[in-house]
Amino acid sequence: MSVVSTPAPPTGATDPPTLTVVPARHPWRWVGSAVALVLAAQFTHGLVTNPGWDWPTFAGYFFERSIIEALLVTLHLTLAGAALGFLGGVVLAPMRLSRSPVLRGFSWTYIWVFRSVPLIVQLLFWANLGYLYDTLQFGVPFGPGFVEVRTIDLVSPFGAALLGLTLHQAAYSAEIVRAGIISVDQGQVEAAAALGIPRLRQFRRVVLPQAMRAILPSAANELINLLKSTSVVYVLAIGEIFYQVQVVYGRNGRVVPLLMVATVWYVVLTALLSVLQFYVERHFARGALRTLPPTPLQRLRAVVGPRPGRPPVAGRPAGDGGPW
């Protein structure tokens, strides 16, 4: 906003001078908005009018049974790999911060190796583990084995994919968790130690809950990246969604609409994970913020008008109401 002064009143007048408030003009903002709208309109027009997109084929295969089954495989790999990888990261991060040089060196070496080797190479390695070891024994280290199984029976293609995704994800999760841990003020740990709380409980009940606010944004990015990385397991002939659309367009030759089927499903799943990220971050913000950020429905209610008997969204305390 800009302020323009009016001429001073005649000598002897008692009224103070008035100020005229003139809205600030932003011509380049309007130009940028117009360019963005034109580009969006051109892109939408191309999607609607270009017959190469073949939207009838897209609609026919979007909910096709084999596509939905492949989508479930993708979700299984994503959720299982993320859960196991994050658990591995929670173990590796404290090892990296340990005073023991052995634990610190082991964690550093693991993270270095699994972040250096491409994921596709790791998947192919685990899928061919039987080439190195015909059988695996479980027993005393460097001693007699009690149980012996064939490697090919223990590590199936799906197991090799899950193992590769988990170990790969654990290396990145370890650094994310470590960053969250070192973001917690050292005084919190000292206060917990002064109260006689055991070290493991200090980590579980004091350090980790506070570190979650720093961990969650990066962890959510890694989860979304893992969702897209499941497309790499097509090299093991596992029927996830990208492999399945390849099989379908290999039969009918409709490459673009089938790729759009996979693309839209990835976009939908990413949107759902982003919504989940918002609510999880909002949950862990309760201990740090007096007023939680409003949810999309709360923003809509603020535009429409607050309901009788409820405070405005902006002034709602952190513990008031549910997630909606």
mmCIF file of C-alpha atoms in Angstrom:
data_model
loop_
_atom_site.group_PDB
_atom_site.id
_atom_site.type_symbol
_atom_site.label_atom_id
_atom_site.label_comp_id
_atom_site.label_asym_id
_atom_site.label_seq_id
_atom_site.Cartn_x
_atom_site.Cartn_y
_atom_site.Cartn_z
ATOM 1 C CA MET A 1 0.000 0.000 0.000
ATOM 2 C CA SER A 2 1.137 3.543 -0.674
ATOM 3 C CA VAL A 3 0.159 6.664 1.239
ATOM 4 C CA VAL A 4 -0.472 10.032 -0.463
ATOM 5 C CA SER A 5 -0.765 13.220 1.601
ATOM 6 C CA THR A 6 -3.475 15.761 0.816
ATOM 7 C CA PRO A 7 -2.707 19.507 0.799
ATOM 8 C CA ALA A 8 -2.389 21.086 4.221
ATOM 9 C CA PRO A 9 -5.559 22.870 5.476
ATOM 10 C CA PRO A 10 -5.695 26.690 5.557
ATOM 11 C CA THR A 11 -3.989 28.519 8.398
ATOM 12 C CA GLY A 12 -6.111 28.557 11.503
ATOM 13 C CA ALA A 13 -8.007 25.340 10.685
ATOM 14 C CA THR A 14 -8.278 22.874 13.512
ATOM 15 C CA ASP A 15 -8.817 19.627 11.517
ATOM 16 C CA PRO A 16 -5.651 17.551 11.090
ATOM 17 C CA PRO A 17 -4.522 16.725 7.568
ATOM 18 C CA THR A 18 -6.046 13.594 6.098
ATOM 19 C CA LEU A 19 -4.119 10.768 4.439
ATOM 20 C CA THR A 20 -5.370 9.004 1.336
ATOM 21 C CA VAL A 21 -4.438 5.312 1.123
ATOM 22 C CA VAL A 22 -3.843 4.153 -2.446
ATOM 23 C CA PRO A 23 -3.392 0.423 -3.152
ATOM 24 C CA ALA A 24 0.068 -0.433 -4.489
ATOM 25 C CA ARG A 25 0.053 -1.588 -8.079
ATOM 26 C CA HIS A 26 1.909 -4.713 -9.202
ATOM 27 C CA PRO A 27 1.800 -4.790 -13.009
ATOM 28 C CA TRP A 28 4.394 -7.564 -13.380
ATOM 29 C CA ARG A 29 2.379 -9.784 -11.045
ATOM 30 C CA TRP A 30 -0.559 -9.468 -13.446
ATOM 31 C CA VAL A 31 1.716 -10.171 -16.429
ATOM 32 C CA GLY A 32 3.106 -13.296 -14.766
ATOM 33 C CA SER A 33 -0.394 -14.502 -13.878
ATOM 34 C CA ALA A 34 -1.572 -13.971 -17.441
ATOM 35 C CA VAL A 35 1.379 -15.929 -18.876
ATOM 36 C CA ALA A 36 0.765 -18.784 -16.403
ATOM 37 C CA LEU A 37 -2.939 -18.910 -17.344
ATOM 38 C CA VAL A 38 -2.155 -18.939 -21.065
ATOM 39 C CA LEU A 39 0.361 -21.782 -20.663
ATOM 40 C CA ALA A 40 -2.120 -23.762 -18.545
ATOM 41 C CA ALA A 41 -4.874 -23.198 -21.129
ATOM 42 C CA GLN A 42 -2.599 -24.342 -23.963
ATOM 43 C CA PHE A 43 -1.607 -27.483 -22.091
ATOM 44 C CA THR A 44 -5.235 -28.304 -21.254
ATOM 45 C CA HIS A 45 -6.286 -27.683 -24.852
ATOM 46 C CA GLY A 46 -3.612 -30.099 -26.047
ATOM 47 C CA LEU A 47 -4.769 -32.763 -23.594
ATOM 48 C CA VAL A 48 -8.364 -32.466 -24.812
ATOM 49 C CA THR A 49 -7.889 -32.096 -28.569
ATOM 50 C CA ASN A 50 -4.808 -34.192 -29.386
ATOM 51 C CA PRO A 51 -6.009 -37.682 -30.391
ATOM 52 C CA GLY A 52 -2.628 -39.174 -29.528
ATOM 53 C CA TRP A 53 -3.525 -39.193 -25.843
ATOM 54 C CA ASP A 54 -6.293 -41.737 -26.636
ATOM 55 C CA TRP A 55 -8.409 -41.038 -23.553
ATOM 56 C CA PRO A 56 -10.948 -43.835 -24.264
ATOM 57 C CA THR A 57 -8.148 -46.402 -23.959
ATOM 58 C CA PHE A 58 -6.912 -44.652 -20.808
ATOM 59 C CA ALA A 59 -10.393 -44.836 -19.245
ATOM 60 C CA GLY A 60 -10.787 -48.484 -20.244
ATOM 61 C CA TYR A 61 -7.582 -49.584 -18.523
ATOM 62 C CA PHE A 62 -7.482 -47.236 -15.524
ATOM 63 C CA PHE A 63 -9.572 -49.565 -13.319
ATOM 64 C CA GLU A 64 -8.739 -52.748 -15.194
ATOM 65 C CA ARG A 65 -8.259 -55.726 -12.864
ATOM 66 C CA SER A 66 -4.605 -56.422 -13.686
ATOM 67 C CA ILE A 67 -3.769 -52.729 -13.176
ATOM 68 C CA ILE A 68 -5.440 -52.674 -9.741
ATOM 69 C CA GLU A 69 -3.624 -55.856 -8.707
ATOM 70 C CA ALA A 70 -0.326 -54.321 -9.834
ATOM 71 C CA LEU A 71 -1.198 -51.167 -7.897
ATOM 72 C CA LEU A 72 -1.607 -53.265 -4.730
ATOM 73 C CA VAL A 73 1.834 -54.793 -5.318
ATOM 74 C CA THR A 74 3.283 -51.281 -5.635
ATOM 75 C CA LEU A 75 1.629 -50.223 -2.368
ATOM 76 C CA HIS A 76 2.862 -53.375 -0.631
ATOM 77 C CA LEU A 77 6.454 -52.753 -1.701
ATOM 78 C CA THR A 78 6.241 -49.077 -0.772
ATOM 79 C CA LEU A 79 4.730 -49.454 2.687
ATOM 80 C CA ALA A 80 6.774 -52.515 3.681
ATOM 81 C CA GLY A 81 10.013 -51.023 2.349
ATOM 82 C CA ALA A 82 9.354 -47.696 4.071
ATOM 83 C CA ALA A 83 8.456 -49.265 7.432
ATOM 84 C CA LEU A 84 11.413 -51.671 7.494
ATOM 85 C CA GLY A 85 13.794 -49.070 6.084
ATOM 86 C CA PHE A 86 12.794 -46.485 8.653
ATOM 87 C CA LEU A 87 13.238 -49.023 11.454
ATOM 88 C CA GLY A 88 16.696 -49.744 10.106
ATOM 89 C CA GLY A 89 17.427 -46.022 10.013
ATOM 90 C CA VAL A 90 16.326 -45.644 13.643
ATOM 91 C CA VAL A 91 18.908 -48.292 14.560
ATOM 92 C CA LEU A 92 21.714 -46.998 12.332
ATOM 93 C CA ALA A 93 21.386 -43.330 13.347
ATOM 94 C CA PRO A 94 22.199 -43.837 17.069
ATOM 95 C CA MET A 95 25.022 -46.168 16.020
ATOM 96 C CA ARG A 96 26.445 -43.357 13.892
ATOM 97 C CA LEU A 97 26.315 -41.071 16.959
ATOM 98 C CA SER A 98 27.667 -43.727 19.336
ATOM 99 C CA ARG A 99 30.904 -43.301 21.256
ATOM 100 C CA SER A 100 31.930 -46.808 20.189
ATOM 101 C CA PRO A 101 34.268 -46.612 17.180
ATOM 102 C CA VAL A 102 33.125 -50.076 16.061
ATOM 103 C CA LEU A 103 29.416 -49.165 15.962
ATOM 104 C CA ARG A 104 30.172 -45.753 14.472
ATOM 105 C CA GLY A 105 32.398 -47.276 11.788
ATOM 106 C CA PHE A 106 29.876 -50.009 10.953
ATOM 107 C CA SER A 107 27.047 -47.500 10.550
ATOM 108 C CA TRP A 108 29.161 -45.106 8.477
ATOM 109 C CA THR A 109 30.330 -47.920 6.163
ATOM 110 C CA TYR A 110 26.798 -49.231 5.674
ATOM 111 C CA ILE A 111 25.441 -45.787 4.800
ATOM 112 C CA TRP A 112 28.369 -45.070 2.499
ATOM 113 C CA VAL A 113 28.023 -48.353 0.567
ATOM 114 C CA PHE A 114 24.243 -48.392 0.150
ATOM 115 C CA ARG A 115 24.087 -44.740 -0.850
ATOM 116 C CA SER A 116 26.861 -45.269 -3.398
ATOM 117 C CA VAL A 117 25.475 -48.303 -5.241
ATOM 118 C CA PRO A 118 22.509 -47.588 -7.592
ATOM 119 C CA LEU A 119 19.247 -49.191 -6.555
ATOM 120 C CA ILE A 120 18.901 -51.203 -9.752
ATOM 121 C CA VAL A 121 22.331 -52.765 -9.151
ATOM 122 C CA GLN A 122 21.342 -53.692 -5.594
ATOM 123 C CA LEU A 123 18.129 -55.330 -6.807
ATOM 124 C CA LEU A 124 19.971 -57.403 -9.411
ATOM 125 C CA PHE A 125 22.589 -58.400 -6.832
ATOM 126 C CA TRP A 126 20.037 -59.687 -4.319
ATOM 127 C CA ALA A 127 18.104 -61.464 -7.070
ATOM 128 C CA ASN A 128 21.310 -63.341 -8.015
ATOM 129 C CA LEU A 129 22.421 -64.094 -4.449
ATOM 130 C CA GLY A 130 21.990 -67.802 -5.155
ATOM 131 C CA TYR A 131 24.872 -67.568 -7.628
ATOM 132 C CA LEU A 132 27.229 -66.790 -4.710
ATOM 133 C CA TYR A 133 25.645 -69.023 -2.067
ATOM 134 C CA ASP A 134 23.718 -72.158 -2.980
ATOM 135 C CA THR A 135 22.530 -72.566 0.598
ATOM 136 C CA LEU A 136 22.320 -70.410 3.710
ATOM 137 C CA GLN A 137 23.004 -71.805 7.175
ATOM 138 C CA PHE A 138 21.740 -70.479 10.490
ATOM 139 C CA GLY A 139 23.700 -71.435 13.574
ATOM 140 C CA VAL A 140 26.886 -70.555 15.441
ATOM 141 C CA PRO A 141 29.042 -67.974 13.597
ATOM 142 C CA PHE A 142 32.067 -69.750 12.037
ATOM 143 C CA GLY A 143 30.743 -72.954 13.639
ATOM 144 C CA PRO A 144 28.156 -75.642 12.987
ATOM 145 C CA GLY A 145 24.865 -74.702 11.370
ATOM 146 C CA PHE A 146 21.528 -75.818 12.757
ATOM 147 C CA VAL A 147 19.229 -74.910 9.873
ATOM 148 C CA GLU A 148 20.100 -74.972 6.194
ATOM 149 C CA VAL A 149 17.906 -73.647 3.371
ATOM 150 C CA ARG A 150 18.388 -73.160 -0.337
ATOM 151 C CA THR A 151 19.019 -69.535 -1.197
ATOM 152 C CA ILE A 152 16.687 -69.633 -4.177
ATOM 153 C CA ASP A 153 13.859 -70.765 -1.876
ATOM 154 C CA LEU A 154 14.580 -68.119 0.747
ATOM 155 C CA VAL A 155 15.103 -65.121 -1.556
ATOM 156 C CA SER A 156 12.303 -65.041 -4.132
ATOM 157 C CA PRO A 157 12.103 -62.230 -6.736
ATOM 158 C CA PHE A 158 9.609 -60.375 -4.539
ATOM 159 C CA GLY A 159 11.811 -60.970 -1.477
ATOM 160 C CA ALA A 160 14.863 -59.703 -3.370
ATOM 161 C CA ALA A 161 12.942 -56.557 -4.361
ATOM 162 C CA LEU A 162 11.755 -55.922 -0.800
ATOM 163 C CA LEU A 163 15.222 -56.628 0.600
ATOM 164 C CA GLY A 164 16.875 -54.249 -1.855
ATOM 165 C CA LEU A 165 14.357 -51.457 -1.257
ATOM 166 C CA THR A 166 14.600 -51.878 2.529
ATOM 167 C CA LEU A 167 18.393 -51.834 2.730
ATOM 168 C CA HIS A 168 18.593 -48.932 0.287
ATOM 169 C CA GLN A 169 15.972 -46.961 2.204
ATOM 170 C CA ALA A 170 17.607 -47.672 5.579
ATOM 171 C CA ALA A 171 20.781 -45.853 4.512
ATOM 172 C CA TYR A 172 18.884 -42.676 3.640
ATOM 173 C CA SER A 173 16.557 -42.945 6.630
ATOM 174 C CA ALA A 174 19.554 -43.207 8.953
ATOM 175 C CA GLU A 175 20.845 -39.809 7.845
ATOM 176 C CA ILE A 176 17.364 -38.280 8.119
ATOM 177 C CA VAL A 177 16.946 -39.620 11.660
ATOM 178 C CA ARG A 178 20.464 -38.504 12.588
ATOM 179 C CA ALA A 179 19.679 -34.976 11.393
ATOM 180 C CA GLY A 180 16.545 -34.962 13.544
ATOM 181 C CA ILE A 181 18.417 -36.217 16.605
ATOM 182 C CA ILE A 182 21.153 -33.600 16.441
ATOM 183 C CA SER A 183 18.495 -30.902 15.995
ATOM 184 C CA VAL A 184 17.212 -31.566 19.543
ATOM 185 C CA ASP A 185 18.675 -29.215 22.115
ATOM 186 C CA GLN A 186 21.368 -30.891 24.208
ATOM 187 C CA GLY A 187 19.780 -29.517 27.358
ATOM 188 C CA GLN A 188 16.819 -31.849 26.849
ATOM 189 C CA VAL A 189 19.100 -34.879 27.075
ATOM 190 C CA GLU A 190 20.964 -33.449 30.053
ATOM 191 C CA ALA A 191 17.687 -32.790 31.879
ATOM 192 C CA ALA A 192 16.498 -36.338 31.207
ATOM 193 C CA ALA A 193 19.821 -37.732 32.444
ATOM 194 C CA ALA A 194 19.592 -35.588 35.581
ATOM 195 C CA LEU A 195 16.204 -37.161 36.317
ATOM 196 C CA GLY A 196 17.779 -40.612 36.160
ATOM 197 C CA ILE A 197 15.955 -41.714 33.000
ATOM 198 C CA PRO A 198 17.746 -44.635 31.303
ATOM 199 C CA ARG A 199 19.451 -43.838 28.003
ATOM 200 C CA LEU A 200 17.153 -46.013 25.889
ATOM 201 C CA ARG A 201 14.091 -44.366 27.413
ATOM 202 C CA GLN A 202 15.695 -40.944 26.905
ATOM 203 C CA PHE A 203 15.903 -41.720 23.212
ATOM 204 C CA ARG A 204 12.366 -43.133 22.931
ATOM 205 C CA ARG A 205 10.472 -40.665 25.123
ATOM 206 C CA VAL A 206 12.500 -37.436 24.999
ATOM 207 C CA VAL A 207 14.748 -37.219 21.937
ATOM 208 C CA LEU A 208 12.793 -39.034 19.214
ATOM 209 C CA PRO A 209 9.401 -37.294 19.747
ATOM 210 C CA GLN A 210 11.085 -33.877 19.510
ATOM 211 C CA ALA A 211 13.211 -34.963 16.557
ATOM 212 C CA MET A 212 10.133 -36.063 14.615
ATOM 213 C CA ARG A 213 9.317 -32.472 13.610
ATOM 214 C CA ALA A 214 12.661 -32.253 11.807
ATOM 215 C CA ILE A 215 12.490 -35.832 10.528
ATOM 216 C CA LEU A 216 9.006 -35.865 9.021
ATOM 217 C CA PRO A 217 9.413 -33.526 5.995
ATOM 218 C CA SER A 218 12.481 -35.353 4.718
ATOM 219 C CA ALA A 219 11.028 -38.757 5.623
ATOM 220 C CA ALA A 220 7.877 -37.959 3.648
ATOM 221 C CA ASN A 221 9.999 -36.997 0.642
ATOM 222 C CA GLU A 222 11.825 -40.317 0.924
ATOM 223 C CA LEU A 223 8.518 -42.191 1.146
ATOM 224 C CA ILE A 224 7.291 -40.544 -2.050
ATOM 225 C CA ASN A 225 10.642 -41.234 -3.700
ATOM 226 C CA LEU A 226 10.382 -44.872 -2.619
ATOM 227 C CA LEU A 227 6.911 -45.070 -4.171
ATOM 228 C CA LYS A 228 8.374 -44.007 -7.511
ATOM 229 C CA SER A 229 11.479 -46.173 -7.042
ATOM 230 C CA THR A 230 9.315 -49.304 -6.969
ATOM 231 C CA SER A 231 9.096 -48.919 -10.735
ATOM 232 C CA VAL A 232 12.729 -50.075 -10.881
ATOM 233 C CA VAL A 233 11.785 -53.590 -9.727
ATOM 234 C CA TYR A 234 10.428 -54.254 -13.217
ATOM 235 C CA VAL A 235 13.931 -55.652 -13.924
ATOM 236 C CA LEU A 236 12.981 -58.599 -11.663
ATOM 237 C CA ALA A 237 9.729 -59.199 -13.596
ATOM 238 C CA ILE A 238 7.588 -58.333 -10.572
ATOM 239 C CA GLY A 239 4.072 -57.277 -11.504
ATOM 240 C CA GLU A 240 4.028 -53.772 -10.065
ATOM 241 C CA ILE A 241 2.145 -51.074 -11.924
ATOM 242 C CA PHE A 242 4.916 -49.913 -14.266
ATOM 243 C CA TYR A 243 5.757 -53.494 -15.267
ATOM 244 C CA GLN A 244 2.079 -54.257 -15.832
ATOM 245 C CA VAL A 245 1.456 -51.301 -18.145
ATOM 246 C CA GLN A 246 4.540 -52.379 -20.105
ATOM 247 C CA VAL A 247 3.015 -55.821 -20.525
ATOM 248 C CA VAL A 248 -0.303 -54.345 -21.674
ATOM 249 C CA TYR A 249 1.087 -51.872 -24.199
ATOM 250 C CA GLY A 250 3.433 -54.579 -25.431
ATOM 251 C CA ARG A 251 0.295 -56.473 -26.500
ATOM 252 C CA ASN A 252 -1.869 -53.670 -27.886
ATOM 253 C CA GLY A 253 0.727 -51.033 -28.869
ATOM 254 C CA ARG A 254 -1.096 -48.217 -26.970
ATOM 255 C CA VAL A 255 2.030 -46.841 -25.312
ATOM 256 C CA VAL A 256 0.984 -43.285 -24.409
ATOM 257 C CA PRO A 257 -2.433 -43.996 -22.814
ATOM 258 C CA LEU A 258 -1.005 -46.897 -20.793
ATOM 259 C CA LEU A 259 1.881 -44.747 -19.578
ATOM 260 C CA MET A 260 -0.706 -42.144 -18.594
ATOM 261 C CA VAL A 261 -2.520 -44.810 -16.554
ATOM 262 C CA ALA A 262 0.640 -45.407 -14.513
ATOM 263 C CA THR A 263 1.378 -41.672 -14.331
ATOM 264 C CA VAL A 264 -2.055 -40.749 -12.983
ATOM 265 C CA TRP A 265 -1.973 -43.546 -10.399
ATOM 266 C CA TYR A 266 1.444 -42.337 -9.198
ATOM 267 C CA VAL A 267 0.053 -38.787 -8.967
ATOM 268 C CA VAL A 268 -2.990 -39.983 -6.987
ATOM 269 C CA LEU A 269 -0.869 -42.001 -4.552
ATOM 270 C CA THR A 270 1.557 -39.108 -4.107
ATOM 271 C CA ALA A 271 -1.356 -36.776 -3.338
ATOM 272 C CA LEU A 272 -2.678 -39.197 -0.703
ATOM 273 C CA LEU A 273 0.769 -39.480 0.887
ATOM 274 C CA SER A 274 1.058 -35.685 0.910
ATOM 275 C CA VAL A 275 -2.266 -35.410 2.761
ATOM 276 C CA LEU A 276 -1.067 -38.034 5.246
ATOM 277 C CA GLN A 277 2.167 -36.062 5.691
ATOM 278 C CA PHE A 278 0.192 -32.909 6.499
ATOM 279 C CA TYR A 279 -1.821 -34.544 9.266
ATOM 280 C CA VAL A 280 1.157 -36.390 10.772
ATOM 281 C CA GLU A 281 3.211 -33.175 10.864
ATOM 282 C CA ARG A 282 0.225 -31.383 12.380
ATOM 283 C CA HIS A 283 0.003 -34.067 15.078
ATOM 284 C CA PHE A 284 3.651 -33.714 16.090
ATOM 285 C CA ALA A 285 3.383 -29.908 16.054
ATOM 286 C CA ARG A 286 1.059 -29.950 19.074
ATOM 287 C CA GLY A 287 3.928 -29.753 21.544
ATOM 288 C CA ALA A 288 5.594 -26.812 19.803
ATOM 289 C CA LEU A 289 2.782 -24.561 18.563
ATOM 290 C CA ARG A 290 -0.009 -22.901 20.516
ATOM 291 C CA THR A 291 -2.171 -22.780 17.397
ATOM 292 C CA LEU A 292 -2.042 -25.634 14.914
ATOM 293 C CA PRO A 293 -2.063 -24.850 11.191
ATOM 294 C CA PRO A 294 -5.636 -25.046 9.860
ATOM 295 C CA THR A 295 -6.684 -28.071 7.853
ATOM 296 C CA PRO A 296 -8.152 -27.648 4.344
ATOM 297 C CA LEU A 297 -11.679 -28.062 5.720
ATOM 298 C CA GLN A 298 -10.989 -25.487 8.419
ATOM 299 C CA ARG A 299 -9.754 -23.060 5.761
ATOM 300 C CA LEU A 300 -12.963 -23.667 3.813
ATOM 301 C CA ARG A 301 -15.049 -23.049 6.919
ATOM 302 C CA ALA A 302 -13.138 -19.826 7.543
ATOM 303 C CA VAL A 303 -14.083 -18.647 4.056
ATOM 304 C CA VAL A 304 -17.717 -19.699 4.362
ATOM 305 C CA GLY A 305 -18.022 -18.418 7.928
ATOM 306 C CA PRO A 306 -17.437 -19.938 11.391
ATOM 307 C CA ARG A 307 -20.205 -22.047 12.850
ATOM 308 C CA PRO A 308 -22.050 -20.667 15.898
ATOM 309 C CA GLY A 309 -20.371 -21.545 19.142
ATOM 310 C CA ARG A 310 -16.939 -22.221 17.629
ATOM 311 C CA PRO A 311 -13.959 -19.843 17.679
ATOM 312 C CA PRO A 312 -12.412 -18.670 14.398
ATOM 313 C CA VAL A 313 -9.878 -21.021 12.843
ATOM 314 C CA ALA A 314 -6.940 -18.656 13.291
ATOM 315 C CA GLY A 315 -7.494 -18.417 17.031
ATOM 316 C CA ARG A 316 -8.220 -22.039 17.754
ATOM 317 C CA PRO A 317 -5.932 -23.487 20.459
ATOM 318 C CA ALA A 318 -3.744 -26.442 19.654
ATOM 319 C CA GLY A 319 -5.808 -28.991 21.574
ATOM 320 C CA ASP A 320 -9.223 -27.946 20.311
ATOM 321 C CA GLY A 321 -11.278 -30.231 18.130
ATOM 322 C CA GLY A 322 -10.362 -33.163 15.937
ATOM 323 C CA PRO A 323 -8.316 -33.378 12.729
ATOM 324 C CA TRP A 324 -11.096 -31.780 10.683
#
